[in-house]
Amino acid sequence: MTQDLDARTQFAIDLARRAGELGLEYFRDLESLTIESKGHQDLVSQADREVELFIRAAIAKDYPQDGIVGEEHASVAGSSSYAWVIDPIDGTANFVRGIPAWCVVIACARDGETVVGVIREPSIGETFHGRRGGGAFINGRPIKASAATSLEEGSVGTGFSNRAEAENIAVLIKKILAEGGVFFRNASGALMLAYVASGRLLGYVEEHMNAWDCLAGMLLIEEAGGTVLQADPKTVLQSGTQVIAGGKGVFSKLQALCSGVFKP
């Protein structure tokens, strides 16, 4: 089993890098990019769709028995217990405006439990990866979640979901500030989760995230010694989950702050 997961991890790392290079080609030619709106602050571009098709084709070739769940195209049912969960460009709002804060996200789940996670940030060449039971890394170097015990020691990543009440995140930010903390948002939830895993952020909170945005990052945080609110493996792939994640020393505080704001 370990050998299989190692192979899947290396496959995902290589694929995320190649997909990132394809994304960069579009990023460098934004003037010719076709962009559409899917809803409030929810954009999709030709790059999102083409990069996802590229990733899907590679998975279908190497792991034809596995399922695929992605943001821009319909899910594919597999005959194995594995499903690949992909976001071709997380941070599309940044991407289409020329802001270099976006990433390619590839996770692999077995029976709904994430076992491999890769987040590739092409603009600065960082690859975060982890395998369940195998640790978390950035460009091959081990990473650790923050050891902070107070929100005063750093920043907390915050996400906005158009599936939740807009005022909820504003209330939560006020609570974070009251604890002596500060909030951080770069419009890429997956990238902020990777920053939690690497200790750059104390934690990350969002009332609802889709599986393709959060599964890879949540695994990275766990493998980096942090704590996450556990998702339901029976529903997370199709329905997403609430995300509360952070270093062990601040997780309980983040969870307490969110409990009075986020709906269960």
PDB file of C-alpha atoms in Angstrom:
ATOM      1  CA  MET A   1       0.000   0.000   0.000  1.00  0.00           C
ATOM      2  CA  THR A   2       2.797   2.440   0.901  1.00  0.00           C
ATOM      3  CA  GLN A   3       4.553   1.770  -2.404  1.00  0.00           C
ATOM      4  CA  ASP A   4       1.320   2.473  -4.289  1.00  0.00           C
ATOM      5  CA  LEU A   5       0.783   5.750  -2.431  1.00  0.00           C
ATOM      6  CA  ASP A   6       4.379   6.770  -3.062  1.00  0.00           C
ATOM      7  CA  ALA A   7       3.830   6.199  -6.770  1.00  0.00           C
ATOM      8  CA  ARG A   8       0.591   8.176  -6.722  1.00  0.00           C
ATOM      9  CA  THR A   9       2.308  10.997  -4.854  1.00  0.00           C
ATOM     10  CA  GLN A  10       5.121  11.268  -7.371  1.00  0.00           C
ATOM     11  CA  PHE A  11       2.628  11.097 -10.217  1.00  0.00           C
ATOM     12  CA  ALA A  12       0.628  13.963  -8.673  1.00  0.00           C
ATOM     13  CA  ILE A  13       3.752  16.070  -8.090  1.00  0.00           C
ATOM     14  CA  ASP A  14       4.898  15.675 -11.673  1.00  0.00           C
ATOM     15  CA  LEU A  15       1.418  16.271 -13.053  1.00  0.00           C
ATOM     16  CA  ALA A  16       0.857  19.400 -10.946  1.00  0.00           C
ATOM     17  CA  ARG A  17       4.139  20.844 -12.197  1.00  0.00           C
ATOM     18  CA  ARG A  18       3.249  20.175 -15.834  1.00  0.00           C
ATOM     19  CA  ALA A  19      -0.248  21.551 -15.351  1.00  0.00           C
ATOM     20  CA  GLY A  20       1.255  24.605 -13.679  1.00  0.00           C
ATOM     21  CA  GLU A  21       3.451  25.249 -16.692  1.00  0.00           C
ATOM     22  CA  LEU A  22       0.393  25.078 -18.933  1.00  0.00           C
ATOM     23  CA  GLY A  23      -1.383  27.502 -16.634  1.00  0.00           C
ATOM     24  CA  LEU A  24       1.568  29.869 -16.799  1.00  0.00           C
ATOM     25  CA  GLU A  25       1.315  29.985 -20.592  1.00  0.00           C
ATOM     26  CA  TYR A  26      -2.218  31.338 -20.260  1.00  0.00           C
ATOM     27  CA  PHE A  27      -1.204  33.626 -17.369  1.00  0.00           C
ATOM     28  CA  ARG A  28       1.412  35.272 -19.574  1.00  0.00           C
ATOM     29  CA  ASP A  29      -1.162  35.936 -22.294  1.00  0.00           C
ATOM     30  CA  LEU A  30      -4.146  37.222 -20.320  1.00  0.00           C
ATOM     31  CA  GLU A  31      -5.218  39.607 -23.079  1.00  0.00           C
ATOM     32  CA  SER A  32      -6.471  36.692 -25.170  1.00  0.00           C
ATOM     33  CA  LEU A  33      -8.113  34.798 -22.311  1.00  0.00           C
ATOM     34  CA  THR A  34     -11.863  34.109 -22.347  1.00  0.00           C
ATOM     35  CA  ILE A  35     -13.381  34.777 -18.909  1.00  0.00           C
ATOM     36  CA  GLU A  36     -16.895  34.053 -17.618  1.00  0.00           C
ATOM     37  CA  SER A  37     -18.728  34.581 -14.322  1.00  0.00           C
ATOM     38  CA  LYS A  38     -20.306  31.635 -12.503  1.00  0.00           C
ATOM     39  CA  GLY A  39     -21.710  33.792  -9.693  1.00  0.00           C
ATOM     40  CA  HIS A  40     -20.715  36.297  -7.032  1.00  0.00           C
ATOM     41  CA  GLN A  41     -16.911  36.646  -7.194  1.00  0.00           C
ATOM     42  CA  ASP A  42     -16.773  33.221  -8.879  1.00  0.00           C
ATOM     43  CA  LEU A  43     -14.942  33.339 -12.201  1.00  0.00           C
ATOM     44  CA  VAL A  44     -13.896  30.704 -14.692  1.00  0.00           C
ATOM     45  CA  SER A  45     -11.556  31.084 -17.631  1.00  0.00           C
ATOM     46  CA  GLN A  46     -10.518  29.127 -20.669  1.00  0.00           C
ATOM     47  CA  ALA A  47      -7.328  28.343 -18.742  1.00  0.00           C
ATOM     48  CA  ASP A  48      -9.273  26.644 -15.910  1.00  0.00           C
ATOM     49  CA  ARG A  49     -11.074  24.374 -18.355  1.00  0.00           C
ATOM     50  CA  GLU A  50      -8.060  23.511 -20.497  1.00  0.00           C
ATOM     51  CA  VAL A  51      -5.749  22.816 -17.544  1.00  0.00           C
ATOM     52  CA  GLU A  52      -8.381  20.576 -15.974  1.00  0.00           C
ATOM     53  CA  LEU A  53      -8.771  18.627 -19.230  1.00  0.00           C
ATOM     54  CA  PHE A  54      -4.988  18.214 -19.321  1.00  0.00           C
ATOM     55  CA  ILE A  55      -4.964  16.821 -15.773  1.00  0.00           C
ATOM     56  CA  ARG A  56      -7.937  14.540 -16.430  1.00  0.00           C
ATOM     57  CA  ALA A  57      -6.312  13.079 -19.536  1.00  0.00           C
ATOM     58  CA  ALA A  58      -3.122  12.239 -17.618  1.00  0.00           C
ATOM     59  CA  ILE A  59      -5.094  10.558 -14.821  1.00  0.00           C
ATOM     60  CA  ALA A  60      -7.217   8.596 -17.284  1.00  0.00           C
ATOM     61  CA  LYS A  61      -4.044   7.337 -18.958  1.00  0.00           C
ATOM     62  CA  ASP A  62      -2.148   6.261 -15.827  1.00  0.00           C
ATOM     63  CA  TYR A  63      -5.033   5.413 -13.477  1.00  0.00           C
ATOM     64  CA  PRO A  64      -7.989   4.558 -15.741  1.00  0.00           C
ATOM     65  CA  GLN A  65      -9.812   2.687 -12.992  1.00  0.00           C
ATOM     66  CA  ASP A  66      -9.967   5.700 -10.653  1.00  0.00           C
ATOM     67  CA  GLY A  67     -12.726   8.270 -10.341  1.00  0.00           C
ATOM     68  CA  ILE A  68     -12.212  11.981 -10.974  1.00  0.00           C
ATOM     69  CA  VAL A  69     -13.894  14.916  -9.243  1.00  0.00           C
ATOM     70  CA  GLY A  70     -13.057  18.375 -10.572  1.00  0.00           C
ATOM     71  CA  GLU A  71     -14.334  21.918 -10.462  1.00  0.00           C
ATOM     72  CA  GLU A  72     -14.948  22.634 -14.131  1.00  0.00           C
ATOM     73  CA  HIS A  73     -16.120  19.331 -15.639  1.00  0.00           C
ATOM     74  CA  ALA A  74     -18.473  16.520 -14.641  1.00  0.00           C
ATOM     75  CA  SER A  75     -17.359  13.856 -12.201  1.00  0.00           C
ATOM     76  CA  VAL A  76     -16.187  10.510 -13.545  1.00  0.00           C
ATOM     77  CA  ALA A  77     -17.089   7.377 -11.620  1.00  0.00           C
ATOM     78  CA  GLY A  78     -14.294   4.867 -11.144  1.00  0.00           C
ATOM     79  CA  SER A  79     -14.195   1.138 -10.513  1.00  0.00           C
ATOM     80  CA  SER A  80     -11.525   1.380  -7.798  1.00  0.00           C
ATOM     81  CA  SER A  81     -11.750   2.831  -4.281  1.00  0.00           C
ATOM     82  CA  TYR A  82      -9.712   5.872  -5.381  1.00  0.00           C
ATOM     83  CA  ALA A  83     -10.842   9.239  -6.679  1.00  0.00           C
ATOM     84  CA  TRP A  84      -8.696  12.145  -7.846  1.00  0.00           C
ATOM     85  CA  VAL A  85      -9.955  15.536  -6.711  1.00  0.00           C
ATOM     86  CA  ILE A  86      -8.635  18.455  -8.741  1.00  0.00           C
ATOM     87  CA  ASP A  87      -8.793  22.227  -9.021  1.00  0.00           C
ATOM     88  CA  PRO A  88      -6.883  23.302 -12.123  1.00  0.00           C
ATOM     89  CA  ILE A  89      -6.517  26.915 -10.990  1.00  0.00           C
ATOM     90  CA  ASP A  90      -7.441  27.850  -7.437  1.00  0.00           C
ATOM     91  CA  GLY A  91      -7.437  31.622  -7.230  1.00  0.00           C
ATOM     92  CA  THR A  92      -8.951  32.328 -10.635  1.00  0.00           C
ATOM     93  CA  ALA A  93      -9.911  35.866  -9.545  1.00  0.00           C
ATOM     94  CA  ASN A  94      -6.201  36.526  -9.009  1.00  0.00           C
ATOM     95  CA  PHE A  95      -5.173  34.683 -12.150  1.00  0.00           C
ATOM     96  CA  VAL A  96      -7.358  36.648 -14.548  1.00  0.00           C
ATOM     97  CA  ARG A  97      -6.229  39.973 -13.049  1.00  0.00           C
ATOM     98  CA  GLY A  98      -2.536  39.172 -13.313  1.00  0.00           C
ATOM     99  CA  ILE A  99      -1.978  38.622  -9.578  1.00  0.00           C
ATOM    100  CA  PRO A 100       0.565  35.800  -9.055  1.00  0.00           C
ATOM    101  CA  ALA A 101      -1.268  34.068  -6.210  1.00  0.00           C
ATOM    102  CA  TRP A 102      -2.894  30.983  -7.699  1.00  0.00           C
ATOM    103  CA  CYS A 103      -2.175  27.279  -7.689  1.00  0.00           C
ATOM    104  CA  VAL A 104      -2.885  23.861  -9.165  1.00  0.00           C
ATOM    105  CA  VAL A 105      -4.440  21.466  -6.658  1.00  0.00           C
ATOM    106  CA  ILE A 106      -4.432  17.678  -6.945  1.00  0.00           C
ATOM    107  CA  ALA A 107      -5.611  15.332  -4.202  1.00  0.00           C
ATOM    108  CA  CYS A 108      -6.229  11.603  -4.208  1.00  0.00           C
ATOM    109  CA  ALA A 109      -8.802  10.086  -1.872  1.00  0.00           C
ATOM    110  CA  ARG A 110      -9.423   6.456  -0.970  1.00  0.00           C
ATOM    111  CA  ASP A 111     -12.999   5.758   0.146  1.00  0.00           C
ATOM    112  CA  GLY A 112     -13.399   9.460   0.832  1.00  0.00           C
ATOM    113  CA  GLU A 113     -10.235   9.818   2.935  1.00  0.00           C
ATOM    114  CA  THR A 114      -7.481  11.947   1.434  1.00  0.00           C
ATOM    115  CA  VAL A 115      -4.232  10.002   1.043  1.00  0.00           C
ATOM    116  CA  VAL A 116      -2.233  12.256  -1.300  1.00  0.00           C
ATOM    117  CA  GLY A 117      -2.209  16.023  -1.623  1.00  0.00           C
ATOM    118  CA  VAL A 118      -0.225  18.345  -3.908  1.00  0.00           C
ATOM    119  CA  ILE A 119      -0.459  22.125  -4.277  1.00  0.00           C
ATOM    120  CA  ARG A 120       1.704  23.729  -6.956  1.00  0.00           C
ATOM    121  CA  GLU A 121       2.241  27.502  -7.026  1.00  0.00           C
ATOM    122  CA  PRO A 122       3.818  28.028 -10.463  1.00  0.00           C
ATOM    123  CA  SER A 123       4.539  31.753 -10.227  1.00  0.00           C
ATOM    124  CA  ILE A 124       7.264  31.298  -7.603  1.00  0.00           C
ATOM    125  CA  GLY A 125       7.974  27.625  -8.179  1.00  0.00           C
ATOM    126  CA  GLU A 126       6.757  26.117  -4.916  1.00  0.00           C
ATOM    127  CA  THR A 127       5.353  22.599  -4.686  1.00  0.00           C
ATOM    128  CA  PHE A 128       3.723  21.477  -1.443  1.00  0.00           C
ATOM    129  CA  HIS A 129       3.088  17.763  -1.185  1.00  0.00           C
ATOM    130  CA  GLY A 130       2.119  15.166   1.374  1.00  0.00           C
ATOM    131  CA  ARG A 131       1.131  11.529   1.696  1.00  0.00           C
ATOM    132  CA  ARG A 132      -0.895  10.148   4.574  1.00  0.00           C
ATOM    133  CA  GLY A 133       1.578   8.868   7.125  1.00  0.00           C
ATOM    134  CA  GLY A 134       4.515  10.195   5.119  1.00  0.00           C
ATOM    135  CA  GLY A 135       4.862  13.829   6.198  1.00  0.00           C
ATOM    136  CA  ALA A 136       4.486  17.134   4.384  1.00  0.00           C
ATOM    137  CA  PHE A 137       7.055  18.933   2.246  1.00  0.00           C
ATOM    138  CA  ILE A 138       7.769  22.036   0.193  1.00  0.00           C
ATOM    139  CA  ASN A 139      10.076  21.446  -2.761  1.00  0.00           C
ATOM    140  CA  GLY A 140      11.221  18.270  -1.013  1.00  0.00           C
ATOM    141  CA  ARG A 141      11.978  19.900   2.365  1.00  0.00           C
ATOM    142  CA  PRO A 142       9.926  18.913   5.444  1.00  0.00           C
ATOM    143  CA  ILE A 143       7.490  21.506   6.751  1.00  0.00           C
ATOM    144  CA  LYS A 144       5.776  21.977  10.112  1.00  0.00           C
ATOM    145  CA  ALA A 145       2.642  23.815  11.152  1.00  0.00           C
ATOM    146  CA  SER A 146       3.064  26.728  13.540  1.00  0.00           C
ATOM    147  CA  ALA A 147       3.843  25.982  17.190  1.00  0.00           C
ATOM    148  CA  ALA A 148       2.183  29.256  18.290  1.00  0.00           C
ATOM    149  CA  THR A 149      -0.174  29.109  21.271  1.00  0.00           C
ATOM    150  CA  SER A 150      -1.823  32.503  20.795  1.00  0.00           C
ATOM    151  CA  LEU A 151      -3.488  34.278  17.880  1.00  0.00           C
ATOM    152  CA  GLU A 152      -1.300  37.265  18.749  1.00  0.00           C
ATOM    153  CA  GLU A 153       1.671  35.419  17.251  1.00  0.00           C
ATOM    154  CA  GLY A 154       0.665  35.555  13.605  1.00  0.00           C
ATOM    155  CA  SER A 155      -2.089  35.750  11.011  1.00  0.00           C
ATOM    156  CA  VAL A 156      -5.164  33.622  10.380  1.00  0.00           C
ATOM    157  CA  GLY A 157      -6.230  32.915   6.819  1.00  0.00           C
ATOM    158  CA  THR A 158      -9.888  33.619   6.132  1.00  0.00           C
ATOM    159  CA  GLY A 159     -12.040  32.525   3.227  1.00  0.00           C
ATOM    160  CA  PHE A 160     -15.340  33.771   1.867  1.00  0.00           C
ATOM    161  CA  SER A 161     -17.885  31.266   0.609  1.00  0.00           C
ATOM    162  CA  ASN A 162     -20.827  32.340  -1.523  1.00  0.00           C
ATOM    163  CA  ARG A 163     -22.657  29.332  -0.050  1.00  0.00           C
ATOM    164  CA  ALA A 164     -22.701  30.954   3.397  1.00  0.00           C
ATOM    165  CA  GLU A 165     -24.064  34.145   4.883  1.00  0.00           C
ATOM    166  CA  ALA A 166     -21.721  36.970   3.881  1.00  0.00           C
ATOM    167  CA  GLU A 167     -21.826  38.660   7.286  1.00  0.00           C
ATOM    168  CA  ASN A 168     -20.576  35.554   9.086  1.00  0.00           C
ATOM    169  CA  ILE A 169     -16.968  36.004   7.986  1.00  0.00           C
ATOM    170  CA  ALA A 170     -17.118  39.687   8.969  1.00  0.00           C
ATOM    171  CA  VAL A 171     -18.253  38.713  12.470  1.00  0.00           C
ATOM    172  CA  LEU A 172     -15.477  36.120  12.695  1.00  0.00           C
ATOM    173  CA  ILE A 173     -12.809  38.603  11.589  1.00  0.00           C
ATOM    174  CA  LYS A 174     -13.957  40.965  14.337  1.00  0.00           C
ATOM    175  CA  LYS A 175     -13.552  38.142  16.865  1.00  0.00           C
ATOM    176  CA  ILE A 176     -10.061  37.334  15.572  1.00  0.00           C
ATOM    177  CA  LEU A 177      -9.056  40.983  15.940  1.00  0.00           C
ATOM    178  CA  ALA A 178     -10.477  41.052  19.480  1.00  0.00           C
ATOM    179  CA  GLU A 179      -8.145  38.153  20.357  1.00  0.00           C
ATOM    180  CA  GLY A 180      -5.154  40.225  19.267  1.00  0.00           C
ATOM    181  CA  GLY A 181      -4.884  38.410  15.944  1.00  0.00           C
ATOM    182  CA  VAL A 182      -4.985  39.616  12.381  1.00  0.00           C
ATOM    183  CA  PHE A 183      -6.643  38.157   9.303  1.00  0.00           C
ATOM    184  CA  PHE A 184      -5.046  37.255   5.977  1.00  0.00           C
ATOM    185  CA  ARG A 185      -6.712  36.629   2.633  1.00  0.00           C
ATOM    186  CA  ASN A 186      -5.142  36.153  -0.790  1.00  0.00           C
ATOM    187  CA  ALA A 187      -8.202  34.756  -2.645  1.00  0.00           C
ATOM    188  CA  SER A 188      -6.767  31.232  -2.931  1.00  0.00           C
ATOM    189  CA  GLY A 189      -8.045  28.961  -0.184  1.00  0.00           C
ATOM    190  CA  ALA A 190      -5.819  26.055  -1.202  1.00  0.00           C
ATOM    191  CA  LEU A 191      -2.711  28.226  -1.124  1.00  0.00           C
ATOM    192  CA  MET A 192      -3.617  29.580   2.309  1.00  0.00           C
ATOM    193  CA  LEU A 193      -4.031  26.023   3.595  1.00  0.00           C
ATOM    194  CA  ALA A 194      -0.557  25.245   2.254  1.00  0.00           C
ATOM    195  CA  TYR A 195       0.706  28.290   4.148  1.00  0.00           C
ATOM    196  CA  VAL A 196      -0.802  26.880   7.341  1.00  0.00           C
ATOM    197  CA  ALA A 197       0.994  23.580   6.744  1.00  0.00           C
ATOM    198  CA  SER A 198       4.292  25.417   6.308  1.00  0.00           C
ATOM    199  CA  GLY A 199       3.825  27.600   9.393  1.00  0.00           C
ATOM    200  CA  ARG A 200       3.399  30.834   7.468  1.00  0.00           C
ATOM    201  CA  LEU A 201      -0.141  31.234   8.778  1.00  0.00           C
ATOM    202  CA  LEU A 202      -1.384  30.165  12.216  1.00  0.00           C
ATOM    203  CA  GLY A 203      -4.567  28.718  10.787  1.00  0.00           C
ATOM    204  CA  TYR A 204      -7.312  28.961   8.204  1.00  0.00           C
ATOM    205  CA  VAL A 205     -11.103  29.131   8.505  1.00  0.00           C
ATOM    206  CA  GLU A 206     -13.914  29.044   5.942  1.00  0.00           C
ATOM    207  CA  GLU A 207     -17.549  28.172   6.479  1.00  0.00           C
ATOM    208  CA  HIS A 208     -17.746  26.013   3.361  1.00  0.00           C
ATOM    209  CA  MET A 209     -15.179  24.776   0.866  1.00  0.00           C
ATOM    210  CA  ASN A 210     -15.530  22.382  -2.039  1.00  0.00           C
ATOM    211  CA  ALA A 211     -13.463  19.216  -1.914  1.00  0.00           C
ATOM    212  CA  TRP A 212     -11.174  20.276  -4.755  1.00  0.00           C
ATOM    213  CA  ASP A 213     -10.225  23.439  -2.864  1.00  0.00           C
ATOM    214  CA  CYS A 214      -9.484  21.951   0.548  1.00  0.00           C
ATOM    215  CA  LEU A 215      -8.665  18.226   0.644  1.00  0.00           C
ATOM    216  CA  ALA A 216      -5.029  18.515  -0.425  1.00  0.00           C
ATOM    217  CA  GLY A 217      -4.332  21.369   1.973  1.00  0.00           C
ATOM    218  CA  MET A 218      -6.050  19.710   4.914  1.00  0.00           C
ATOM    219  CA  LEU A 219      -3.923  16.595   4.446  1.00  0.00           C
ATOM    220  CA  LEU A 220      -0.786  18.738   4.286  1.00  0.00           C
ATOM    221  CA  ILE A 221      -1.699  20.391   7.584  1.00  0.00           C
ATOM    222  CA  GLU A 222      -2.293  17.061   9.313  1.00  0.00           C
ATOM    223  CA  GLU A 223       0.969  15.652   7.995  1.00  0.00           C
ATOM    224  CA  ALA A 224       2.760  18.844   9.110  1.00  0.00           C
ATOM    225  CA  GLY A 225       1.607  18.292  12.691  1.00  0.00           C
ATOM    226  CA  GLY A 226      -1.402  20.594  12.649  1.00  0.00           C
ATOM    227  CA  THR A 227      -5.058  19.888  13.381  1.00  0.00           C
ATOM    228  CA  VAL A 228      -8.101  20.082  11.102  1.00  0.00           C
ATOM    229  CA  LEU A 229     -11.826  19.753  11.592  1.00  0.00           C
ATOM    230  CA  GLN A 230     -12.448  16.293  10.165  1.00  0.00           C
ATOM    231  CA  ALA A 231     -14.622  16.108   7.061  1.00  0.00           C
ATOM    232  CA  ASP A 232     -17.233  13.395   6.550  1.00  0.00           C
ATOM    233  CA  PRO A 233     -15.663  10.949   4.044  1.00  0.00           C
ATOM    234  CA  LYS A 234     -19.137   9.896   2.887  1.00  0.00           C
ATOM    235  CA  THR A 235     -20.169  13.363   1.741  1.00  0.00           C
ATOM    236  CA  VAL A 236     -17.082  15.527   1.331  1.00  0.00           C
ATOM    237  CA  LEU A 237     -16.298  14.707  -2.303  1.00  0.00           C
ATOM    238  CA  GLN A 238     -19.691  15.836  -3.545  1.00  0.00           C
ATOM    239  CA  SER A 239     -20.813  18.293  -0.881  1.00  0.00           C
ATOM    240  CA  GLY A 240     -17.633  19.858   0.480  1.00  0.00           C
ATOM    241  CA  THR A 241     -17.051  20.703   4.134  1.00  0.00           C
ATOM    242  CA  GLN A 242     -16.543  23.380   6.744  1.00  0.00           C
ATOM    243  CA  VAL A 243     -12.847  24.087   7.222  1.00  0.00           C
ATOM    244  CA  ILE A 244     -11.162  24.965  10.500  1.00  0.00           C
ATOM    245  CA  ALA A 245      -7.450  24.203  10.523  1.00  0.00           C
ATOM    246  CA  GLY A 246      -4.339  25.329  12.332  1.00  0.00           C
ATOM    247  CA  GLY A 247      -1.379  24.540  14.494  1.00  0.00           C
ATOM    248  CA  LYS A 248      -2.204  22.422  17.536  1.00  0.00           C
ATOM    249  CA  GLY A 249      -1.680  25.374  19.880  1.00  0.00           C
ATOM    250  CA  VAL A 250      -4.358  27.567  18.316  1.00  0.00           C
ATOM    251  CA  PHE A 251      -6.806  25.097  16.823  1.00  0.00           C
ATOM    252  CA  SER A 252      -9.112  24.956  19.853  1.00  0.00           C
ATOM    253  CA  LYS A 253      -9.272  28.760  19.977  1.00  0.00           C
ATOM    254  CA  LEU A 254     -10.137  28.938  16.252  1.00  0.00           C
ATOM    255  CA  GLN A 255     -12.776  26.257  16.687  1.00  0.00           C
ATOM    256  CA  ALA A 256     -14.320  28.130  19.628  1.00  0.00           C
ATOM    257  CA  LEU A 257     -14.449  31.381  17.636  1.00  0.00           C
ATOM    258  CA  CYS A 258     -16.043  29.670  14.647  1.00  0.00           C
ATOM    259  CA  SER A 259     -18.601  27.742  16.702  1.00  0.00           C
ATOM    260  CA  GLY A 260     -20.500  30.889  17.498  1.00  0.00           C
ATOM    261  CA  VAL A 261     -20.449  32.141  13.914  1.00  0.00           C
ATOM    262  CA  PHE A 262     -20.467  29.299  11.394  1.00  0.00           C
ATOM    263  CA  LYS A 263     -23.531  27.153  10.936  1.00  0.00           C
ATOM    264  CA  PRO A 264     -22.953  23.404  11.550  1.00  0.00           C
TER     265      PRO A 264
END
